[in-house]
């Protein structure tokens, strides 16, 4: 492949080629204009270690907006050996609609994403959102991926790799120079360097490094203010396992988060477990948080 238009045409006619087809990039591609996501992908995209740059999206303020947003909206196949630079995704303020899943690469992952690097910014000012530097919501396999030089702002569930994870695994992934700003309009949202909200699944052999900051930016009209913020996982639920992870040079910044607001201990779920690695542990299994990073992917 040397053109995204051709790629979209192939995917649109996937029934002709079958799910076993592999698409491979032959050259770097710079996108222009606003990107319209590939709605459903069930094949293999081999990036050939090439770069796709300038992926731009503007998610409208609407009750009927699509649920999945990214380079690919829903992935059931395999995406590998690919780099994204200059990602710029904006979701306009809207707080009464259905949940959306926003990822720099995949909105909702049921398949496999491996050896992918992503760089850019997400600005998603909607509390009914799961947003991640690479994946919005993960229920599949994420392996040896890197989110670097990334800025993420919002008030949903936010993660450097995945905003939310219901099942599956994230292994050998890292965030480098991640700047995440949390603005709360709902007291129970989560932010993590790797995964924001994790009711289930496995995070293992992952690292948040190189002076990344997860910053509490402020709040508006919240009665019970208790955000979940962790340098690896914000909120780990009862079916989640977090082990063999590490934090190197990253930090939590929450001076703007009051110690008390109404009757709540607002800071009780900020880096409360594993030396700051996990914000809130709701019956999850937490293992070592002093893993020595090895086997990570830098392209």
PDB file of C-alpha atoms in Angstrom:
ATOM      1  CA  UNK A   1       0.000   0.000   0.000  1.00  0.00           C
ATOM      2  CA  UNK A   2       1.128   3.536  -0.701  1.00  0.00           C
ATOM      3  CA  UNK A   3      -2.232   5.306  -0.372  1.00  0.00           C
ATOM      4  CA  UNK A   4      -4.879   5.354   2.364  1.00  0.00           C
ATOM      5  CA  UNK A   5      -7.648   5.670  -0.226  1.00  0.00           C
ATOM      6  CA  UNK A   6      -6.633   2.312  -1.667  1.00  0.00           C
ATOM      7  CA  UNK A   7      -6.495   0.813   1.819  1.00  0.00           C
ATOM      8  CA  UNK A   8     -10.018   2.010   2.604  1.00  0.00           C
ATOM      9  CA  UNK A   9     -11.287   0.603  -0.672  1.00  0.00           C
ATOM     10  CA  UNK A  10      -9.725  -2.778   0.061  1.00  0.00           C
ATOM     11  CA  UNK A  11     -11.233  -2.854   3.553  1.00  0.00           C
ATOM     12  CA  UNK A  12     -14.640  -1.840   2.218  1.00  0.00           C
ATOM     13  CA  UNK A  13     -14.491  -4.895  -0.038  1.00  0.00           C
ATOM     14  CA  UNK A  14     -13.048  -7.214   2.603  1.00  0.00           C
ATOM     15  CA  UNK A  15     -15.581  -9.926   1.798  1.00  0.00           C
ATOM     16  CA  UNK A  16     -13.858 -10.268  -1.574  1.00  0.00           C
ATOM     17  CA  UNK A  17     -10.447 -10.874  -0.019  1.00  0.00           C
ATOM     18  CA  UNK A  18     -11.343 -12.654   3.229  1.00  0.00           C
ATOM     19  CA  UNK A  19     -10.080 -12.044   6.763  1.00  0.00           C
ATOM     20  CA  UNK A  20      -6.710 -13.744   6.123  1.00  0.00           C
ATOM     21  CA  UNK A  21      -5.450 -10.962   3.862  1.00  0.00           C
ATOM     22  CA  UNK A  22      -2.433  -8.867   4.915  1.00  0.00           C
ATOM     23  CA  UNK A  23      -2.021  -5.229   3.875  1.00  0.00           C
ATOM     24  CA  UNK A  24       1.518  -3.829   4.034  1.00  0.00           C
ATOM     25  CA  UNK A  25       2.635  -0.213   3.795  1.00  0.00           C
ATOM     26  CA  UNK A  26       5.393   0.435   1.275  1.00  0.00           C
ATOM     27  CA  UNK A  27       5.991   4.085   2.123  1.00  0.00           C
ATOM     28  CA  UNK A  28       5.404   6.747   4.755  1.00  0.00           C
ATOM     29  CA  UNK A  29       2.020   8.426   4.411  1.00  0.00           C
ATOM     30  CA  UNK A  30       1.047  11.970   5.401  1.00  0.00           C
ATOM     31  CA  UNK A  31      -2.702  12.434   5.762  1.00  0.00           C
ATOM     32  CA  UNK A  32      -4.519  15.648   4.871  1.00  0.00           C
ATOM     33  CA  UNK A  33      -7.872  16.962   6.047  1.00  0.00           C
ATOM     34  CA  UNK A  34     -10.062  15.293   8.659  1.00  0.00           C
ATOM     35  CA  UNK A  35      -9.795  11.530   8.901  1.00  0.00           C
ATOM     36  CA  UNK A  36     -12.905   9.369   8.700  1.00  0.00           C
ATOM     37  CA  UNK A  37     -12.232   6.143  10.654  1.00  0.00           C
ATOM     38  CA  UNK A  38     -12.179   2.707   9.088  1.00  0.00           C
ATOM     39  CA  UNK A  39     -15.280   1.354  10.784  1.00  0.00           C
ATOM     40  CA  UNK A  40     -14.368  -2.316  11.194  1.00  0.00           C
ATOM     41  CA  UNK A  41     -11.084  -4.077  10.480  1.00  0.00           C
ATOM     42  CA  UNK A  42     -10.736  -7.860  10.443  1.00  0.00           C
ATOM     43  CA  UNK A  43      -7.485  -8.470   8.561  1.00  0.00           C
ATOM     44  CA  UNK A  44      -3.781  -7.724   9.164  1.00  0.00           C
ATOM     45  CA  UNK A  45      -2.153  -4.334   8.660  1.00  0.00           C
ATOM     46  CA  UNK A  46       1.644  -4.591   8.613  1.00  0.00           C
ATOM     47  CA  UNK A  47       3.072  -1.097   8.741  1.00  0.00           C
ATOM     48  CA  UNK A  48       6.480  -2.294   7.564  1.00  0.00           C
ATOM     49  CA  UNK A  49       8.010   0.090  10.148  1.00  0.00           C
ATOM     50  CA  UNK A  50       6.648   3.027   8.148  1.00  0.00           C
ATOM     51  CA  UNK A  51       4.965   6.166   9.547  1.00  0.00           C
ATOM     52  CA  UNK A  52       1.463   7.573   9.149  1.00  0.00           C
ATOM     53  CA  UNK A  53       1.462  11.251  10.080  1.00  0.00           C
ATOM     54  CA  UNK A  54      -1.090  14.009  10.694  1.00  0.00           C
ATOM     55  CA  UNK A  55      -4.119  11.941  11.671  1.00  0.00           C
ATOM     56  CA  UNK A  56      -6.716  14.620  12.555  1.00  0.00           C
ATOM     57  CA  UNK A  57     -10.282  14.138  13.776  1.00  0.00           C
ATOM     58  CA  UNK A  58     -12.954  16.415  15.197  1.00  0.00           C
ATOM     59  CA  UNK A  59     -15.714  14.505  16.999  1.00  0.00           C
ATOM     60  CA  UNK A  60     -18.944  16.541  16.874  1.00  0.00           C
ATOM     61  CA  UNK A  61     -21.186  17.614  19.733  1.00  0.00           C
ATOM     62  CA  UNK A  62     -24.152  15.360  19.099  1.00  0.00           C
ATOM     63  CA  UNK A  63     -26.375  12.751  20.736  1.00  0.00           C
ATOM     64  CA  UNK A  64     -26.069  10.624  17.598  1.00  0.00           C
ATOM     65  CA  UNK A  65     -22.273  10.661  17.368  1.00  0.00           C
ATOM     66  CA  UNK A  66     -20.576   7.340  16.561  1.00  0.00           C
ATOM     67  CA  UNK A  67     -19.339   5.289  19.510  1.00  0.00           C
ATOM     68  CA  UNK A  68     -15.850   4.437  18.197  1.00  0.00           C
ATOM     69  CA  UNK A  69     -13.139   6.818  17.008  1.00  0.00           C
ATOM     70  CA  UNK A  70      -9.532   6.393  15.871  1.00  0.00           C
ATOM     71  CA  UNK A  71      -7.529   5.496  12.782  1.00  0.00           C
ATOM     72  CA  UNK A  72      -9.597   2.306  12.979  1.00  0.00           C
ATOM     73  CA  UNK A  73     -12.901   2.450  14.855  1.00  0.00           C
ATOM     74  CA  UNK A  74     -13.127  -1.250  15.809  1.00  0.00           C
ATOM     75  CA  UNK A  75     -10.279  -3.707  15.357  1.00  0.00           C
ATOM     76  CA  UNK A  76     -10.860  -7.461  15.192  1.00  0.00           C
ATOM     77  CA  UNK A  77      -7.654  -8.168  13.284  1.00  0.00           C
ATOM     78  CA  UNK A  78      -3.957  -7.372  13.748  1.00  0.00           C
ATOM     79  CA  UNK A  79      -2.165  -4.029  13.481  1.00  0.00           C
ATOM     80  CA  UNK A  80       1.620  -4.184  13.753  1.00  0.00           C
ATOM     81  CA  UNK A  81       4.972  -2.558  12.932  1.00  0.00           C
ATOM     82  CA  UNK A  82       3.554   0.929  12.495  1.00  0.00           C
ATOM     83  CA  UNK A  83       4.265   4.433  13.774  1.00  0.00           C
ATOM     84  CA  UNK A  84       1.832   7.359  14.056  1.00  0.00           C
ATOM     85  CA  UNK A  85       3.001  10.947  14.501  1.00  0.00           C
ATOM     86  CA  UNK A  86       1.060  14.192  14.755  1.00  0.00           C
ATOM     87  CA  UNK A  87      -2.191  12.632  15.982  1.00  0.00           C
ATOM     88  CA  UNK A  88      -4.709  15.368  16.816  1.00  0.00           C
ATOM     89  CA  UNK A  89      -8.155  14.257  17.984  1.00  0.00           C
ATOM     90  CA  UNK A  90     -10.663  16.684  19.504  1.00  0.00           C
ATOM     91  CA  UNK A  91     -14.047  15.776  20.999  1.00  0.00           C
ATOM     92  CA  UNK A  92     -16.273  18.753  21.662  1.00  0.00           C
ATOM     93  CA  UNK A  93     -17.962  19.161  25.039  1.00  0.00           C
ATOM     94  CA  UNK A  94     -21.103  17.086  25.486  1.00  0.00           C
ATOM     95  CA  UNK A  95     -22.208  15.413  28.709  1.00  0.00           C
ATOM     96  CA  UNK A  96     -25.618  13.873  28.093  1.00  0.00           C
ATOM     97  CA  UNK A  97     -24.978  11.404  25.283  1.00  0.00           C
ATOM     98  CA  UNK A  98     -23.836   7.791  25.011  1.00  0.00           C
ATOM     99  CA  UNK A  99     -20.299   6.740  25.847  1.00  0.00           C
ATOM    100  CA  UNK A 100     -17.619   7.054  23.177  1.00  0.00           C
ATOM    101  CA  UNK A 101     -14.297   5.242  22.756  1.00  0.00           C
ATOM    102  CA  UNK A 102     -11.428   7.334  21.423  1.00  0.00           C
ATOM    103  CA  UNK A 103      -7.953   6.043  20.615  1.00  0.00           C
ATOM    104  CA  UNK A 104      -5.097   7.486  18.636  1.00  0.00           C
ATOM    105  CA  UNK A 105      -4.962   4.221  16.674  1.00  0.00           C
ATOM    106  CA  UNK A 106      -8.045   2.131  17.588  1.00  0.00           C
ATOM    107  CA  UNK A 107     -11.325   3.132  19.210  1.00  0.00           C
ATOM    108  CA  UNK A 108     -12.221  -0.351  20.503  1.00  0.00           C
ATOM    109  CA  UNK A 109      -9.782  -3.255  20.235  1.00  0.00           C
ATOM    110  CA  UNK A 110     -10.962  -6.860  20.149  1.00  0.00           C
ATOM    111  CA  UNK A 111      -7.934  -8.071  18.186  1.00  0.00           C
ATOM    112  CA  UNK A 112      -4.171  -7.527  18.412  1.00  0.00           C
ATOM    113  CA  UNK A 113      -2.122  -4.339  18.337  1.00  0.00           C
ATOM    114  CA  UNK A 114       1.632  -4.869  18.551  1.00  0.00           C
ATOM    115  CA  UNK A 115       4.848  -2.943  17.910  1.00  0.00           C
ATOM    116  CA  UNK A 116       2.955   0.304  17.376  1.00  0.00           C
ATOM    117  CA  UNK A 117       4.291   3.728  18.379  1.00  0.00           C
ATOM    118  CA  UNK A 118       1.991   6.747  18.654  1.00  0.00           C
ATOM    119  CA  UNK A 119       2.659  10.445  19.264  1.00  0.00           C
ATOM    120  CA  UNK A 120       0.262  13.384  19.379  1.00  0.00           C
ATOM    121  CA  UNK A 121      -2.620  14.821  21.378  1.00  0.00           C
ATOM    122  CA  UNK A 122      -6.149  13.924  22.478  1.00  0.00           C
ATOM    123  CA  UNK A 123      -8.508  16.592  23.770  1.00  0.00           C
ATOM    124  CA  UNK A 124     -11.713  14.895  24.838  1.00  0.00           C
ATOM    125  CA  UNK A 125     -13.845  17.039  27.111  1.00  0.00           C
ATOM    126  CA  UNK A 126     -16.623  14.473  27.686  1.00  0.00           C
ATOM    127  CA  UNK A 127     -16.999  12.441  30.863  1.00  0.00           C
ATOM    128  CA  UNK A 128     -18.795   9.626  29.005  1.00  0.00           C
ATOM    129  CA  UNK A 129     -15.583   8.752  27.188  1.00  0.00           C
ATOM    130  CA  UNK A 130     -12.784   6.196  27.280  1.00  0.00           C
ATOM    131  CA  UNK A 131      -9.685   7.649  25.641  1.00  0.00           C
ATOM    132  CA  UNK A 132      -6.165   6.369  25.220  1.00  0.00           C
ATOM    133  CA  UNK A 133      -3.034   7.320  23.365  1.00  0.00           C
ATOM    134  CA  UNK A 134      -3.269   4.121  21.325  1.00  0.00           C
ATOM    135  CA  UNK A 135      -6.616   2.481  22.205  1.00  0.00           C
ATOM    136  CA  UNK A 136      -9.865   3.853  23.608  1.00  0.00           C
ATOM    137  CA  UNK A 137     -11.127   0.578  25.121  1.00  0.00           C
ATOM    138  CA  UNK A 138      -9.219  -2.712  25.034  1.00  0.00           C
ATOM    139  CA  UNK A 139     -10.680  -6.213  25.124  1.00  0.00           C
ATOM    140  CA  UNK A 140      -7.886  -7.819  23.111  1.00  0.00           C
ATOM    141  CA  UNK A 141      -4.089  -8.031  23.054  1.00  0.00           C
ATOM    142  CA  UNK A 142      -1.738  -5.046  23.178  1.00  0.00           C
ATOM    143  CA  UNK A 143       1.937  -5.976  23.012  1.00  0.00           C
ATOM    144  CA  UNK A 144       5.144  -3.927  22.865  1.00  0.00           C
ATOM    145  CA  UNK A 145       3.476  -0.597  22.112  1.00  0.00           C
ATOM    146  CA  UNK A 146       4.739   2.878  22.985  1.00  0.00           C
ATOM    147  CA  UNK A 147       2.935   6.189  23.462  1.00  0.00           C
ATOM    148  CA  UNK A 148       5.479   8.992  23.529  1.00  0.00           C
ATOM    149  CA  UNK A 149       5.500  12.781  23.564  1.00  0.00           C
ATOM    150  CA  UNK A 150       1.753  12.631  24.103  1.00  0.00           C
ATOM    151  CA  UNK A 151      -0.643  15.226  25.524  1.00  0.00           C
ATOM    152  CA  UNK A 152      -4.022  13.961  26.747  1.00  0.00           C
ATOM    153  CA  UNK A 153      -6.659  16.262  28.219  1.00  0.00           C
ATOM    154  CA  UNK A 154     -10.144  15.340  29.325  1.00  0.00           C
ATOM    155  CA  UNK A 155     -12.588  14.271  31.976  1.00  0.00           C
ATOM    156  CA  UNK A 156     -13.425  10.686  31.033  1.00  0.00           C
ATOM    157  CA  UNK A 157     -11.395   7.536  31.700  1.00  0.00           C
ATOM    158  CA  UNK A 158      -7.921   8.235  30.317  1.00  0.00           C
ATOM    159  CA  UNK A 159      -4.781   6.167  29.785  1.00  0.00           C
ATOM    160  CA  UNK A 160      -1.485   6.572  27.992  1.00  0.00           C
ATOM    161  CA  UNK A 161      -1.990   3.243  26.210  1.00  0.00           C
ATOM    162  CA  UNK A 162      -5.716   2.499  26.772  1.00  0.00           C
ATOM    163  CA  UNK A 163      -8.423   4.572  28.401  1.00  0.00           C
ATOM    164  CA  UNK A 164     -10.349   1.519  29.559  1.00  0.00           C
ATOM    165  CA  UNK A 165      -9.729  -2.225  29.608  1.00  0.00           C
ATOM    166  CA  UNK A 166     -12.492  -4.759  30.176  1.00  0.00           C
ATOM    167  CA  UNK A 167     -10.471  -7.917  29.441  1.00  0.00           C
ATOM    168  CA  UNK A 168      -7.423  -9.038  27.498  1.00  0.00           C
ATOM    169  CA  UNK A 169      -3.871  -7.898  28.162  1.00  0.00           C
ATOM    170  CA  UNK A 170      -1.421  -5.028  27.858  1.00  0.00           C
ATOM    171  CA  UNK A 171       2.159  -6.320  28.007  1.00  0.00           C
ATOM    172  CA  UNK A 172       5.597  -4.808  27.416  1.00  0.00           C
ATOM    173  CA  UNK A 173       4.113  -1.364  26.782  1.00  0.00           C
ATOM    174  CA  UNK A 174       5.454   2.015  27.827  1.00  0.00           C
ATOM    175  CA  UNK A 175       4.635   5.691  27.940  1.00  0.00           C
ATOM    176  CA  UNK A 176       7.419   8.236  27.520  1.00  0.00           C
ATOM    177  CA  UNK A 177       7.022  11.939  28.237  1.00  0.00           C
ATOM    178  CA  UNK A 178       3.275  11.579  28.749  1.00  0.00           C
ATOM    179  CA  UNK A 179       1.498  14.772  29.829  1.00  0.00           C
ATOM    180  CA  UNK A 180      -2.021  13.992  31.023  1.00  0.00           C
ATOM    181  CA  UNK A 181      -4.363  16.675  32.368  1.00  0.00           C
ATOM    182  CA  UNK A 182      -7.444  15.533  34.278  1.00  0.00           C
ATOM    183  CA  UNK A 183     -10.408  17.900  34.543  1.00  0.00           C
ATOM    184  CA  UNK A 184     -13.295  16.430  36.524  1.00  0.00           C
ATOM    185  CA  UNK A 185     -17.004  16.958  36.004  1.00  0.00           C
ATOM    186  CA  UNK A 186     -17.832  13.508  37.356  1.00  0.00           C
ATOM    187  CA  UNK A 187     -16.186  12.414  40.589  1.00  0.00           C
ATOM    188  CA  UNK A 188     -15.495   8.803  39.641  1.00  0.00           C
ATOM    189  CA  UNK A 189     -13.371   9.037  36.496  1.00  0.00           C
ATOM    190  CA  UNK A 190      -9.920   7.451  36.246  1.00  0.00           C
ATOM    191  CA  UNK A 191      -6.518   8.321  34.780  1.00  0.00           C
ATOM    192  CA  UNK A 192      -3.466   6.081  34.471  1.00  0.00           C
ATOM    193  CA  UNK A 193      -0.121   6.183  32.722  1.00  0.00           C
ATOM    194  CA  UNK A 194      -0.873   2.869  30.996  1.00  0.00           C
ATOM    195  CA  UNK A 195      -4.623   2.232  31.560  1.00  0.00           C
ATOM    196  CA  UNK A 196      -7.219   4.539  33.093  1.00  0.00           C
ATOM    197  CA  UNK A 197     -10.107   2.312  34.211  1.00  0.00           C
ATOM    198  CA  UNK A 198      -9.456  -1.429  34.329  1.00  0.00           C
ATOM    199  CA  UNK A 199     -12.378  -3.560  35.561  1.00  0.00           C
ATOM    200  CA  UNK A 200     -10.637  -6.658  34.169  1.00  0.00           C
ATOM    201  CA  UNK A 201      -7.628  -7.954  32.264  1.00  0.00           C
ATOM    202  CA  UNK A 202      -3.862  -8.010  32.766  1.00  0.00           C
ATOM    203  CA  UNK A 203      -1.259  -5.233  32.729  1.00  0.00           C
ATOM    204  CA  UNK A 204       2.239  -6.691  32.947  1.00  0.00           C
ATOM    205  CA  UNK A 205       5.800  -5.648  32.072  1.00  0.00           C
ATOM    206  CA  UNK A 206       4.825  -2.010  31.515  1.00  0.00           C
ATOM    207  CA  UNK A 207       6.551   1.258  32.361  1.00  0.00           C
ATOM    208  CA  UNK A 208       5.720   4.978  32.656  1.00  0.00           C
ATOM    209  CA  UNK A 209       8.961   6.906  32.220  1.00  0.00           C
ATOM    210  CA  UNK A 210      10.913   9.959  31.099  1.00  0.00           C
ATOM    211  CA  UNK A 211       9.374  12.741  33.199  1.00  0.00           C
ATOM    212  CA  UNK A 212       5.733  12.046  32.421  1.00  0.00           C
ATOM    213  CA  UNK A 213       3.160  13.948  34.482  1.00  0.00           C
ATOM    214  CA  UNK A 214      -0.440  13.114  35.365  1.00  0.00           C
ATOM    215  CA  UNK A 215      -1.835  16.455  36.492  1.00  0.00           C
ATOM    216  CA  UNK A 216      -5.156  17.196  38.184  1.00  0.00           C
ATOM    217  CA  UNK A 217      -6.281  20.339  36.391  1.00  0.00           C
ATOM    218  CA  UNK A 218      -9.480  21.182  38.280  1.00  0.00           C
ATOM    219  CA  UNK A 219     -13.130  20.335  38.702  1.00  0.00           C
ATOM    220  CA  UNK A 220     -16.585  21.727  38.122  1.00  0.00           C
ATOM    221  CA  UNK A 221     -19.890  21.133  39.881  1.00  0.00           C
ATOM    222  CA  UNK A 222     -18.983  17.798  41.503  1.00  0.00           C
ATOM    223  CA  UNK A 223     -20.694  16.719  44.722  1.00  0.00           C
ATOM    224  CA  UNK A 224     -18.500  13.719  45.574  1.00  0.00           C
ATOM    225  CA  UNK A 225     -15.027  14.398  44.217  1.00  0.00           C
ATOM    226  CA  UNK A 226     -12.762  11.339  44.251  1.00  0.00           C
ATOM    227  CA  UNK A 227     -10.842  10.823  40.993  1.00  0.00           C
ATOM    228  CA  UNK A 228      -8.743   7.684  40.604  1.00  0.00           C
ATOM    229  CA  UNK A 229      -5.210   8.535  39.476  1.00  0.00           C
ATOM    230  CA  UNK A 230      -2.244   6.162  39.186  1.00  0.00           C
ATOM    231  CA  UNK A 231       1.055   6.227  37.346  1.00  0.00           C
ATOM    232  CA  UNK A 232       0.288   2.839  35.770  1.00  0.00           C
ATOM    233  CA  UNK A 233      -3.460   2.216  36.340  1.00  0.00           C
ATOM    234  CA  UNK A 234      -6.007   4.677  37.684  1.00  0.00           C
ATOM    235  CA  UNK A 235      -8.707   2.240  38.858  1.00  0.00           C
ATOM    236  CA  UNK A 236      -8.095  -1.532  38.999  1.00  0.00           C
ATOM    237  CA  UNK A 237     -11.247  -3.612  39.515  1.00  0.00           C
ATOM    238  CA  UNK A 238     -11.821  -7.032  41.030  1.00  0.00           C
ATOM    239  CA  UNK A 239     -11.049  -8.962  37.825  1.00  0.00           C
ATOM    240  CA  UNK A 240      -7.855  -7.007  37.087  1.00  0.00           C
ATOM    241  CA  UNK A 241      -4.212  -7.989  37.602  1.00  0.00           C
ATOM    242  CA  UNK A 242      -1.350  -5.481  37.608  1.00  0.00           C
ATOM    243  CA  UNK A 243       2.149  -6.888  38.098  1.00  0.00           C
ATOM    244  CA  UNK A 244       5.783  -6.452  37.091  1.00  0.00           C
ATOM    245  CA  UNK A 245       5.434  -2.758  36.285  1.00  0.00           C
ATOM    246  CA  UNK A 246       7.598   0.266  37.020  1.00  0.00           C
ATOM    247  CA  UNK A 247       7.638   4.036  37.135  1.00  0.00           C
ATOM    248  CA  UNK A 248      10.809   5.858  36.147  1.00  0.00           C
ATOM    249  CA  UNK A 249      10.794   9.624  36.425  1.00  0.00           C
ATOM    250  CA  UNK A 250       7.022  10.084  36.076  1.00  0.00           C
ATOM    251  CA  UNK A 251       4.924  11.763  38.760  1.00  0.00           C
ATOM    252  CA  UNK A 252       1.434  12.632  39.947  1.00  0.00           C
ATOM    253  CA  UNK A 253       0.604  16.308  40.410  1.00  0.00           C
ATOM    254  CA  UNK A 254      -2.576  17.070  42.330  1.00  0.00           C
ATOM    255  CA  UNK A 255      -2.146  20.391  44.135  1.00  0.00           C
ATOM    256  CA  UNK A 256      -5.397  21.549  42.488  1.00  0.00           C
ATOM    257  CA  UNK A 257      -7.254  18.625  44.056  1.00  0.00           C
ATOM    258  CA  UNK A 258      -8.567  19.744  47.464  1.00  0.00           C
ATOM    259  CA  UNK A 259      -8.034  17.506  50.470  1.00  0.00           C
ATOM    260  CA  UNK A 260     -11.717  17.888  51.293  1.00  0.00           C
ATOM    261  CA  UNK A 261     -14.709  18.775  49.142  1.00  0.00           C
ATOM    262  CA  UNK A 262     -18.068  18.450  50.800  1.00  0.00           C
ATOM    263  CA  UNK A 263     -17.593  15.270  52.867  1.00  0.00           C
ATOM    264  CA  UNK A 264     -15.113  13.408  50.699  1.00  0.00           C
ATOM    265  CA  UNK A 265     -11.442  12.653  51.213  1.00  0.00           C
ATOM    266  CA  UNK A 266     -10.677  13.706  47.657  1.00  0.00           C
ATOM    267  CA  UNK A 267      -7.096  12.432  47.551  1.00  0.00           C
ATOM    268  CA  UNK A 268      -7.731   8.938  48.889  1.00  0.00           C
ATOM    269  CA  UNK A 269      -7.489   7.336  45.425  1.00  0.00           C
ATOM    270  CA  UNK A 270      -4.440   9.174  44.093  1.00  0.00           C
ATOM    271  CA  UNK A 271      -1.466   6.816  43.843  1.00  0.00           C
ATOM    272  CA  UNK A 272      -2.685   4.910  46.879  1.00  0.00           C
ATOM    273  CA  UNK A 273      -1.239   1.498  45.935  1.00  0.00           C
ATOM    274  CA  UNK A 274       2.087   0.147  44.748  1.00  0.00           C
ATOM    275  CA  UNK A 275       4.168   3.275  45.337  1.00  0.00           C
ATOM    276  CA  UNK A 276       1.826   5.373  43.225  1.00  0.00           C
ATOM    277  CA  UNK A 277       1.412   2.816  40.436  1.00  0.00           C
ATOM    278  CA  UNK A 278      -2.314   2.280  41.092  1.00  0.00           C
ATOM    279  CA  UNK A 279      -4.773   4.926  42.227  1.00  0.00           C
ATOM    280  CA  UNK A 280      -7.615   2.729  43.489  1.00  0.00           C
ATOM    281  CA  UNK A 281      -7.539  -1.041  43.990  1.00  0.00           C
ATOM    282  CA  UNK A 282     -11.046  -2.494  44.097  1.00  0.00           C
ATOM    283  CA  UNK A 283     -10.129  -6.097  44.873  1.00  0.00           C
ATOM    284  CA  UNK A 284      -7.546  -6.315  42.082  1.00  0.00           C
ATOM    285  CA  UNK A 285      -4.380  -8.402  42.234  1.00  0.00           C
ATOM    286  CA  UNK A 286      -1.357  -6.097  42.529  1.00  0.00           C
ATOM    287  CA  UNK A 287       2.103  -7.633  42.117  1.00  0.00           C
ATOM    288  CA  UNK A 288       5.580  -6.136  41.867  1.00  0.00           C
ATOM    289  CA  UNK A 289       5.825  -2.447  40.996  1.00  0.00           C
ATOM    290  CA  UNK A 290       9.640  -2.406  40.830  1.00  0.00           C
ATOM    291  CA  UNK A 291      10.201  -4.294  37.590  1.00  0.00           C
ATOM    292  CA  UNK A 292      13.396  -3.487  35.681  1.00  0.00           C
ATOM    293  CA  UNK A 293      12.282  -2.566  32.139  1.00  0.00           C
ATOM    294  CA  UNK A 294      13.457  -4.818  29.337  1.00  0.00           C
ATOM    295  CA  UNK A 295      12.044  -5.929  26.006  1.00  0.00           C
ATOM    296  CA  UNK A 296      10.195  -2.657  25.335  1.00  0.00           C
ATOM    297  CA  UNK A 297       9.651  -1.351  21.809  1.00  0.00           C
ATOM    298  CA  UNK A 298      11.286   1.860  20.614  1.00  0.00           C
ATOM    299  CA  UNK A 299      10.880   1.379  16.877  1.00  0.00           C
TER     300      UNK A 299
END
